Tab-separated table of C-alpha atoms in Angstrom:
chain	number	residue	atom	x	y	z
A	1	UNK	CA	0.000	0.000	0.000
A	2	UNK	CA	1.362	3.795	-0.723
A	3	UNK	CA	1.299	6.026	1.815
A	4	UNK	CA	0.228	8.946	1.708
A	5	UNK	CA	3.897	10.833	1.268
A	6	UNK	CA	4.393	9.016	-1.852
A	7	UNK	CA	0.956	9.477	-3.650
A	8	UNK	CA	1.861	13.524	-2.911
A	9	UNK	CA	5.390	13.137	-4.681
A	10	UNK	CA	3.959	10.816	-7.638
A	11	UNK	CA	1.538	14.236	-8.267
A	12	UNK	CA	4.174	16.550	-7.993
A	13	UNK	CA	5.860	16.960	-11.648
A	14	UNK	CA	9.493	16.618	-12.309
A	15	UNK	CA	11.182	19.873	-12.758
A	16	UNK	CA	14.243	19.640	-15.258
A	17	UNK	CA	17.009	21.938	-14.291
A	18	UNK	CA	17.183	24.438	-17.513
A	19	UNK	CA	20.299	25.255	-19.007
A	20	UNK	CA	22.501	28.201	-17.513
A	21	UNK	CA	20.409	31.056	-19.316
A	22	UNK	CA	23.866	33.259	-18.632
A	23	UNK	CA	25.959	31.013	-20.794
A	24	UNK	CA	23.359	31.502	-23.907
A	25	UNK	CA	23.833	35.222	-23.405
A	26	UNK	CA	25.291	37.897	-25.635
A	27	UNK	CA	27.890	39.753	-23.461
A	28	UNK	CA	28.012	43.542	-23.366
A	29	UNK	CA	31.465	45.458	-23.443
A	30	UNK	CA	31.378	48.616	-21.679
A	31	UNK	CA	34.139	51.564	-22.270
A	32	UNK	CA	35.420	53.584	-19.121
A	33	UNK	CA	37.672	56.020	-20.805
A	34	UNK	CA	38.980	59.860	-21.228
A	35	UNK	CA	38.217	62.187	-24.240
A	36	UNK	CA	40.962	60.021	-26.420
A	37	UNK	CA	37.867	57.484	-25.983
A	38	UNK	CA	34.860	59.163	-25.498
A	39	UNK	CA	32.167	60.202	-28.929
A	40	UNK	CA	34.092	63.183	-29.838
A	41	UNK	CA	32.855	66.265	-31.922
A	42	UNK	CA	34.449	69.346	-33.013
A	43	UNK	CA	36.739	67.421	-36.038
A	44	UNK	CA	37.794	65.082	-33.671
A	45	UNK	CA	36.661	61.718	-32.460
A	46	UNK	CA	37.594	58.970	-29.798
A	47	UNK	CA	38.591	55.246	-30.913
A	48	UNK	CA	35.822	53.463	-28.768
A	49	UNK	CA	33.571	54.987	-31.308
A	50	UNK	CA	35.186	52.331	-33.974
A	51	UNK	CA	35.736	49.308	-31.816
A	52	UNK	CA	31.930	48.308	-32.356
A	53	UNK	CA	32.460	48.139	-36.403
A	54	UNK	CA	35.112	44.804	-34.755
A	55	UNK	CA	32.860	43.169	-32.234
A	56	UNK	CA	30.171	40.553	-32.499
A	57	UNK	CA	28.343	42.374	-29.349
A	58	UNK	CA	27.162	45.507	-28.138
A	59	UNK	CA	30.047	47.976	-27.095
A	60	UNK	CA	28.679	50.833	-24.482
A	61	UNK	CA	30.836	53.503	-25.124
A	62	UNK	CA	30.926	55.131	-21.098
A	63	UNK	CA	33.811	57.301	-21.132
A	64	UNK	CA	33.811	61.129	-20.667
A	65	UNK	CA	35.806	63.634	-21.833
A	66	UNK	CA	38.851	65.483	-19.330
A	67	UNK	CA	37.852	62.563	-16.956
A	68	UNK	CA	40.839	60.679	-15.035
A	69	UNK	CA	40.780	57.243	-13.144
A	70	UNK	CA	40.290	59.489	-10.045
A	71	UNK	CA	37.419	61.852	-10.976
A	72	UNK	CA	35.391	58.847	-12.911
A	73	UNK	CA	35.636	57.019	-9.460
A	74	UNK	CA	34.753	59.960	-7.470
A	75	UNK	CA	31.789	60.807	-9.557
A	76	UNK	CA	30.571	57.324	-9.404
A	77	UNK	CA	30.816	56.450	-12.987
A	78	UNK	CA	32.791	53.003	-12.085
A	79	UNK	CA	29.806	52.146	-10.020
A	80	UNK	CA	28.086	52.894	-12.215
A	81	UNK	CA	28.778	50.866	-14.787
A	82	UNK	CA	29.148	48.027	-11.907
A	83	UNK	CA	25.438	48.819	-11.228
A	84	UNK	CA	24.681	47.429	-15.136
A	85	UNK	CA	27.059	44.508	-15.694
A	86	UNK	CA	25.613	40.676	-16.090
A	87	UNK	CA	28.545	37.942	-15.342
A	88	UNK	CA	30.099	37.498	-18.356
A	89	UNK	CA	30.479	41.258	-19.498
A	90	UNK	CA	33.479	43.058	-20.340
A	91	UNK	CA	34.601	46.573	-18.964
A	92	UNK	CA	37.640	47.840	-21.296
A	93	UNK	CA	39.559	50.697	-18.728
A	94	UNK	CA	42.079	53.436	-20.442
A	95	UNK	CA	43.017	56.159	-18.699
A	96	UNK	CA	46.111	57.976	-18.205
A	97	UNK	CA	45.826	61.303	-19.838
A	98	UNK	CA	44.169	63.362	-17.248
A	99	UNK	CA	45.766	61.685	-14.403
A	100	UNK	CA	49.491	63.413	-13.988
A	101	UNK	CA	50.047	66.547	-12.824
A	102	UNK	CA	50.536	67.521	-8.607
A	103	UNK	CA	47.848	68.092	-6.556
A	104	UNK	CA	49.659	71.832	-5.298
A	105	UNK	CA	49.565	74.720	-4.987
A	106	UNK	CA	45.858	73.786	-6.402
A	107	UNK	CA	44.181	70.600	-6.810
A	108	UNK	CA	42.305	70.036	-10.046
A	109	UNK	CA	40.096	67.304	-8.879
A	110	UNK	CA	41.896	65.418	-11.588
A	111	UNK	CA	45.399	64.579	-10.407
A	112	UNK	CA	46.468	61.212	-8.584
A	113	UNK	CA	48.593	60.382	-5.632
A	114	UNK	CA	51.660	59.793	-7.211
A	115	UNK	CA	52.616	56.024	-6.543
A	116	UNK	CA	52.804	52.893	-7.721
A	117	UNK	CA	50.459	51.312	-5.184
A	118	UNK	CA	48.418	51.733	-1.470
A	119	UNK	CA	50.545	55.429	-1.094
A	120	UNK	CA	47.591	58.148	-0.537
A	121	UNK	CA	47.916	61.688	-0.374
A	122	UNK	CA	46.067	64.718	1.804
A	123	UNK	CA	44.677	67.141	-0.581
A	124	UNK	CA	41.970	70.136	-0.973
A	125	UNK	CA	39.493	69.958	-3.462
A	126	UNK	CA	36.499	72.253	-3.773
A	127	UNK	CA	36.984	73.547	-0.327
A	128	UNK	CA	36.939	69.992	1.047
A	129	UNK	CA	39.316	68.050	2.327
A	130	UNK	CA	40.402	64.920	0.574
A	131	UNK	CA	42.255	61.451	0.326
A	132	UNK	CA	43.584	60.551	-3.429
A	133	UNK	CA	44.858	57.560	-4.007
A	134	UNK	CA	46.844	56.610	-6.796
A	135	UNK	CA	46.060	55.636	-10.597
A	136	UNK	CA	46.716	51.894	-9.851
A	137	UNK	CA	44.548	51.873	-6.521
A	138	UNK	CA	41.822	53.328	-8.900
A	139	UNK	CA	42.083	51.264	-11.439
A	140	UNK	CA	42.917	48.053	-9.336
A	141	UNK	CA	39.634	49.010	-6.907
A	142	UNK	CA	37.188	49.278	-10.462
A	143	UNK	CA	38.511	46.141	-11.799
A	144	UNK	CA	37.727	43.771	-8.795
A	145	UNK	CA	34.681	45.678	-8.408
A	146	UNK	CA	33.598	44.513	-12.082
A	147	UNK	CA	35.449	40.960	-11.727
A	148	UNK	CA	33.080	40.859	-8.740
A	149	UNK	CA	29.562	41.173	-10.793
A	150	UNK	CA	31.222	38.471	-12.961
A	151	UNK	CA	32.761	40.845	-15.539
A	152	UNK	CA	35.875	40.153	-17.821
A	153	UNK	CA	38.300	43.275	-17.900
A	154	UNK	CA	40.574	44.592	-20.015
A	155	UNK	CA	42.972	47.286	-18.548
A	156	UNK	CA	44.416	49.248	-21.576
A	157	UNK	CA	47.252	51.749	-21.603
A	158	UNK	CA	46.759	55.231	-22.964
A	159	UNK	CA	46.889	55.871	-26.588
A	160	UNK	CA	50.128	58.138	-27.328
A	161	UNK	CA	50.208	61.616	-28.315
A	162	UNK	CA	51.869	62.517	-31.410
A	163	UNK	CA	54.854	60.584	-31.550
A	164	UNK	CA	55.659	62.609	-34.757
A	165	UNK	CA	55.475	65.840	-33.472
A	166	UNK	CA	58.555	67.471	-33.128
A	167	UNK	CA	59.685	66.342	-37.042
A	168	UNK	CA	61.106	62.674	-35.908
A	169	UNK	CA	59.436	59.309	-34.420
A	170	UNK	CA	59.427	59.374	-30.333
A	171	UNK	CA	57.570	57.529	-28.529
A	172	UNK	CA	58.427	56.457	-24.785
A	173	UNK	CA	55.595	54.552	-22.854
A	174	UNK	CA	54.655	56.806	-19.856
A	175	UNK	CA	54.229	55.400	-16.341
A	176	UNK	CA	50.791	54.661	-16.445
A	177	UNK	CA	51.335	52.500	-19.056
A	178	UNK	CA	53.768	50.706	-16.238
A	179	UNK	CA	50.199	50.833	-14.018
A	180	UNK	CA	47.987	49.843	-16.204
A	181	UNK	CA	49.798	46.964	-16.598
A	182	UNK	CA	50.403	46.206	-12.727
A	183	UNK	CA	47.003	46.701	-12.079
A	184	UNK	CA	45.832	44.393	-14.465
A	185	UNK	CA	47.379	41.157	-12.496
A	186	UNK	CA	46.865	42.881	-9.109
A	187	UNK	CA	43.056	42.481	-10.869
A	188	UNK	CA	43.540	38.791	-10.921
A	189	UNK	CA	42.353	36.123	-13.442
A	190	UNK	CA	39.588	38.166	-14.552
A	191	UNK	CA	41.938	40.829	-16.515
A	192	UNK	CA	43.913	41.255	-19.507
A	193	UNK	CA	46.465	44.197	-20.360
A	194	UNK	CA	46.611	45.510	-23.811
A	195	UNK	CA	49.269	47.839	-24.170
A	196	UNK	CA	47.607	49.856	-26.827
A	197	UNK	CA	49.744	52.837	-26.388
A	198	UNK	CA	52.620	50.727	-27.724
A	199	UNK	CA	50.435	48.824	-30.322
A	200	UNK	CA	49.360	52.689	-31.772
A	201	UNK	CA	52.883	54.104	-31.889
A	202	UNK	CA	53.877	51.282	-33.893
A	203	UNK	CA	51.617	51.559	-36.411
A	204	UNK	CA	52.093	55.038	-36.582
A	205	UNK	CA	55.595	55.075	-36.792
A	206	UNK	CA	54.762	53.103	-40.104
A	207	UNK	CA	52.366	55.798	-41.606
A	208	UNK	CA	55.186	58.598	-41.109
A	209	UNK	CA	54.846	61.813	-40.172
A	210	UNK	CA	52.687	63.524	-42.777
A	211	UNK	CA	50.047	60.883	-42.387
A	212	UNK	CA	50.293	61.113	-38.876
A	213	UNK	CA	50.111	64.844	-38.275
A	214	UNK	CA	46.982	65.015	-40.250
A	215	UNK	CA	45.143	62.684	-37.280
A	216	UNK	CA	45.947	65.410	-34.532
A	217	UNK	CA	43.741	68.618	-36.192
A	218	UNK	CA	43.547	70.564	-32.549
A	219	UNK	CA	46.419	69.682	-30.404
A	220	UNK	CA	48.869	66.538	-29.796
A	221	UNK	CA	46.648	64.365	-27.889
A	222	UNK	CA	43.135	64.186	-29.755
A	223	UNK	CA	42.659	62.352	-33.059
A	224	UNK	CA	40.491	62.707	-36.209
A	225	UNK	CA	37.818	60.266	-37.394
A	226	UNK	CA	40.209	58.624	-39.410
A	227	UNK	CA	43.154	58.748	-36.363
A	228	UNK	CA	40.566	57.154	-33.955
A	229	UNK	CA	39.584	54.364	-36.300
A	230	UNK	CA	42.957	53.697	-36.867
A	231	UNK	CA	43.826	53.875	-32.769
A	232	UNK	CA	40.719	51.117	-32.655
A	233	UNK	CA	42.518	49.002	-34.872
A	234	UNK	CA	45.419	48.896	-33.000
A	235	UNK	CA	43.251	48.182	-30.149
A	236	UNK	CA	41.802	45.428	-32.170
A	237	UNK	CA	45.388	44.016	-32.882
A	238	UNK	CA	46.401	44.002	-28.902
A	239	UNK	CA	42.982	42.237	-28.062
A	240	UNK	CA	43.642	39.446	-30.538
A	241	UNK	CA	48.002	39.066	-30.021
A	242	UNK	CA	46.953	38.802	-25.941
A	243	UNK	CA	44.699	36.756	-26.314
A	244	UNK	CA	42.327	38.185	-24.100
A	245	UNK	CA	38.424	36.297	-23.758
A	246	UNK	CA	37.136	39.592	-25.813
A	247	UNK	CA	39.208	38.477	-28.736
A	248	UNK	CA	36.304	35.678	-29.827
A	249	UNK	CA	33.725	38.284	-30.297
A	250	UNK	CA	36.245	39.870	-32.801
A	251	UNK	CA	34.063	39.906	-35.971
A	252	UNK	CA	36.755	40.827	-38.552
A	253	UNK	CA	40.601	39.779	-39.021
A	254	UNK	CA	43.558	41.405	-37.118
A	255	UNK	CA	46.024	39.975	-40.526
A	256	UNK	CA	45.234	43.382	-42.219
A	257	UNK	CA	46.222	45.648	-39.506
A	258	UNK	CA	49.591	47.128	-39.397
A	259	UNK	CA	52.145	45.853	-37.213
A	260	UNK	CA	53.094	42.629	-35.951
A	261	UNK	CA	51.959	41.163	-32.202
A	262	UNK	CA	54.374	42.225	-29.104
């Protein structure tokens, strides 16, 4: 004879575990960037405007222009973005331009503690008193706050000004190129580096300087249309050589971009 536990659990249908709906899902990338970035305007544009013509998924271009690691953290845009991610997004970081300078006689709100790691500074900004860290702490703080929601990231270093600017090639990778790469293993497994600043130079030391100088119509730093697609494509190039998880959503081939992996 059943009892009466069993006649309840013979009514009660079988429920088959569904597939991880997460795995099925297209990831987004989001961009946390400066002006050499950010949707431009005024003859000039930023390369995450071109890096969605190369990607299988949505790119959310989040950067803002004359932002540093510092002021996007202070103004919440990191949480931000940490406030939209699904595991299995990417966050691309790139800052670097924005972020030198000292924090005296005035501080621009901008400026990090200069340092290679936990070092903070004392400072006065708007009439308040404040604690800056420095550009890795930002950087390495944003990336395990992503690689916490589950979120691939890929810490970039900043695109070069105009090696070709003074008449001859020079390029010399800055120190936040040095951070951006420290940061991305004090990240952990979740990050990749792309040294992008070195991957851009190279390919512009290729165009030459006529070619080049045409990309920078306002200053040294900001490029054209045609500058910033080609600064994506070096991008592009980094993503695939590094082999970083981003790479298998590239949609087109790195083999016609200039330059060779490093």
């Amino acid at each position: 004879m059943y009892s009466f536990l069993t006649l309840v659990l013979a009514l009660v249908p079988t429920v088959v575990a569904a597939p991880n709906a997460l795995s099925n899902r297209t990831p987004t990338v989001y961009l946390a960037g400066d002006s050499t970035m950010a949707e431009g305007g005024g003859g000039t544009q930023g390369w995450g405007h071109y890096l969605q013509y190369s990607l299988s998924v949505p790119v959310v271009n989040k950067a803002v222009a004359s932002c540093s690691a510092r002021s996007y953290t202070v103004e919440g845009r990191f949480q931000a973005i940490a406030d939209l991610l699904v595991a299995g997004d990417f966050v691309v970081i790139e800052f670097g331009h924005n972020d030198g300078g000292s924090l005296t006689p005035n501080d621009n709100g901008r400026t990090d503690c200069p340092g290679a790691g936990s070092e903070t500074c004392a400072s006065t900004y708007d009439n308040e008193a404040v604690t800056v860290l420095t550009y890795p702490a930002y950087i390495t703080n944003a990336g395990k706050l992503f690689a916490a929601k589950g979120a691939k990231v890929v810490v970039s270093s900043p695109t070069p000004n105009n090696p070709w600017e003074n008449g001859t090639f020079l390029y010399t990778p800055s120190r936040f190129t040095t951070y951006s790469s420290a940061s991305a293993t004090a990240i952990g497994a979740a990050a990749a580096f792309v040294d992008h600043g070195q991957y851009v130079a190279n390919i512009f030391q290729a165009l030459g300087a006529t070619v080049v100088d045409a990309y920078y119509p306002n200053d040294h730093t900001h490029t054209s249309p045609v500058g910033a697609d080609t600064a994506a494509k070096a991008f592009v190039k980094g993503l695939k050589c590094g082999g970083s998880a981003l790479s298998s959503y590239l949609k087109n081939s790195t083999s016609s971009i200039q330059g060779s992996c490093i």
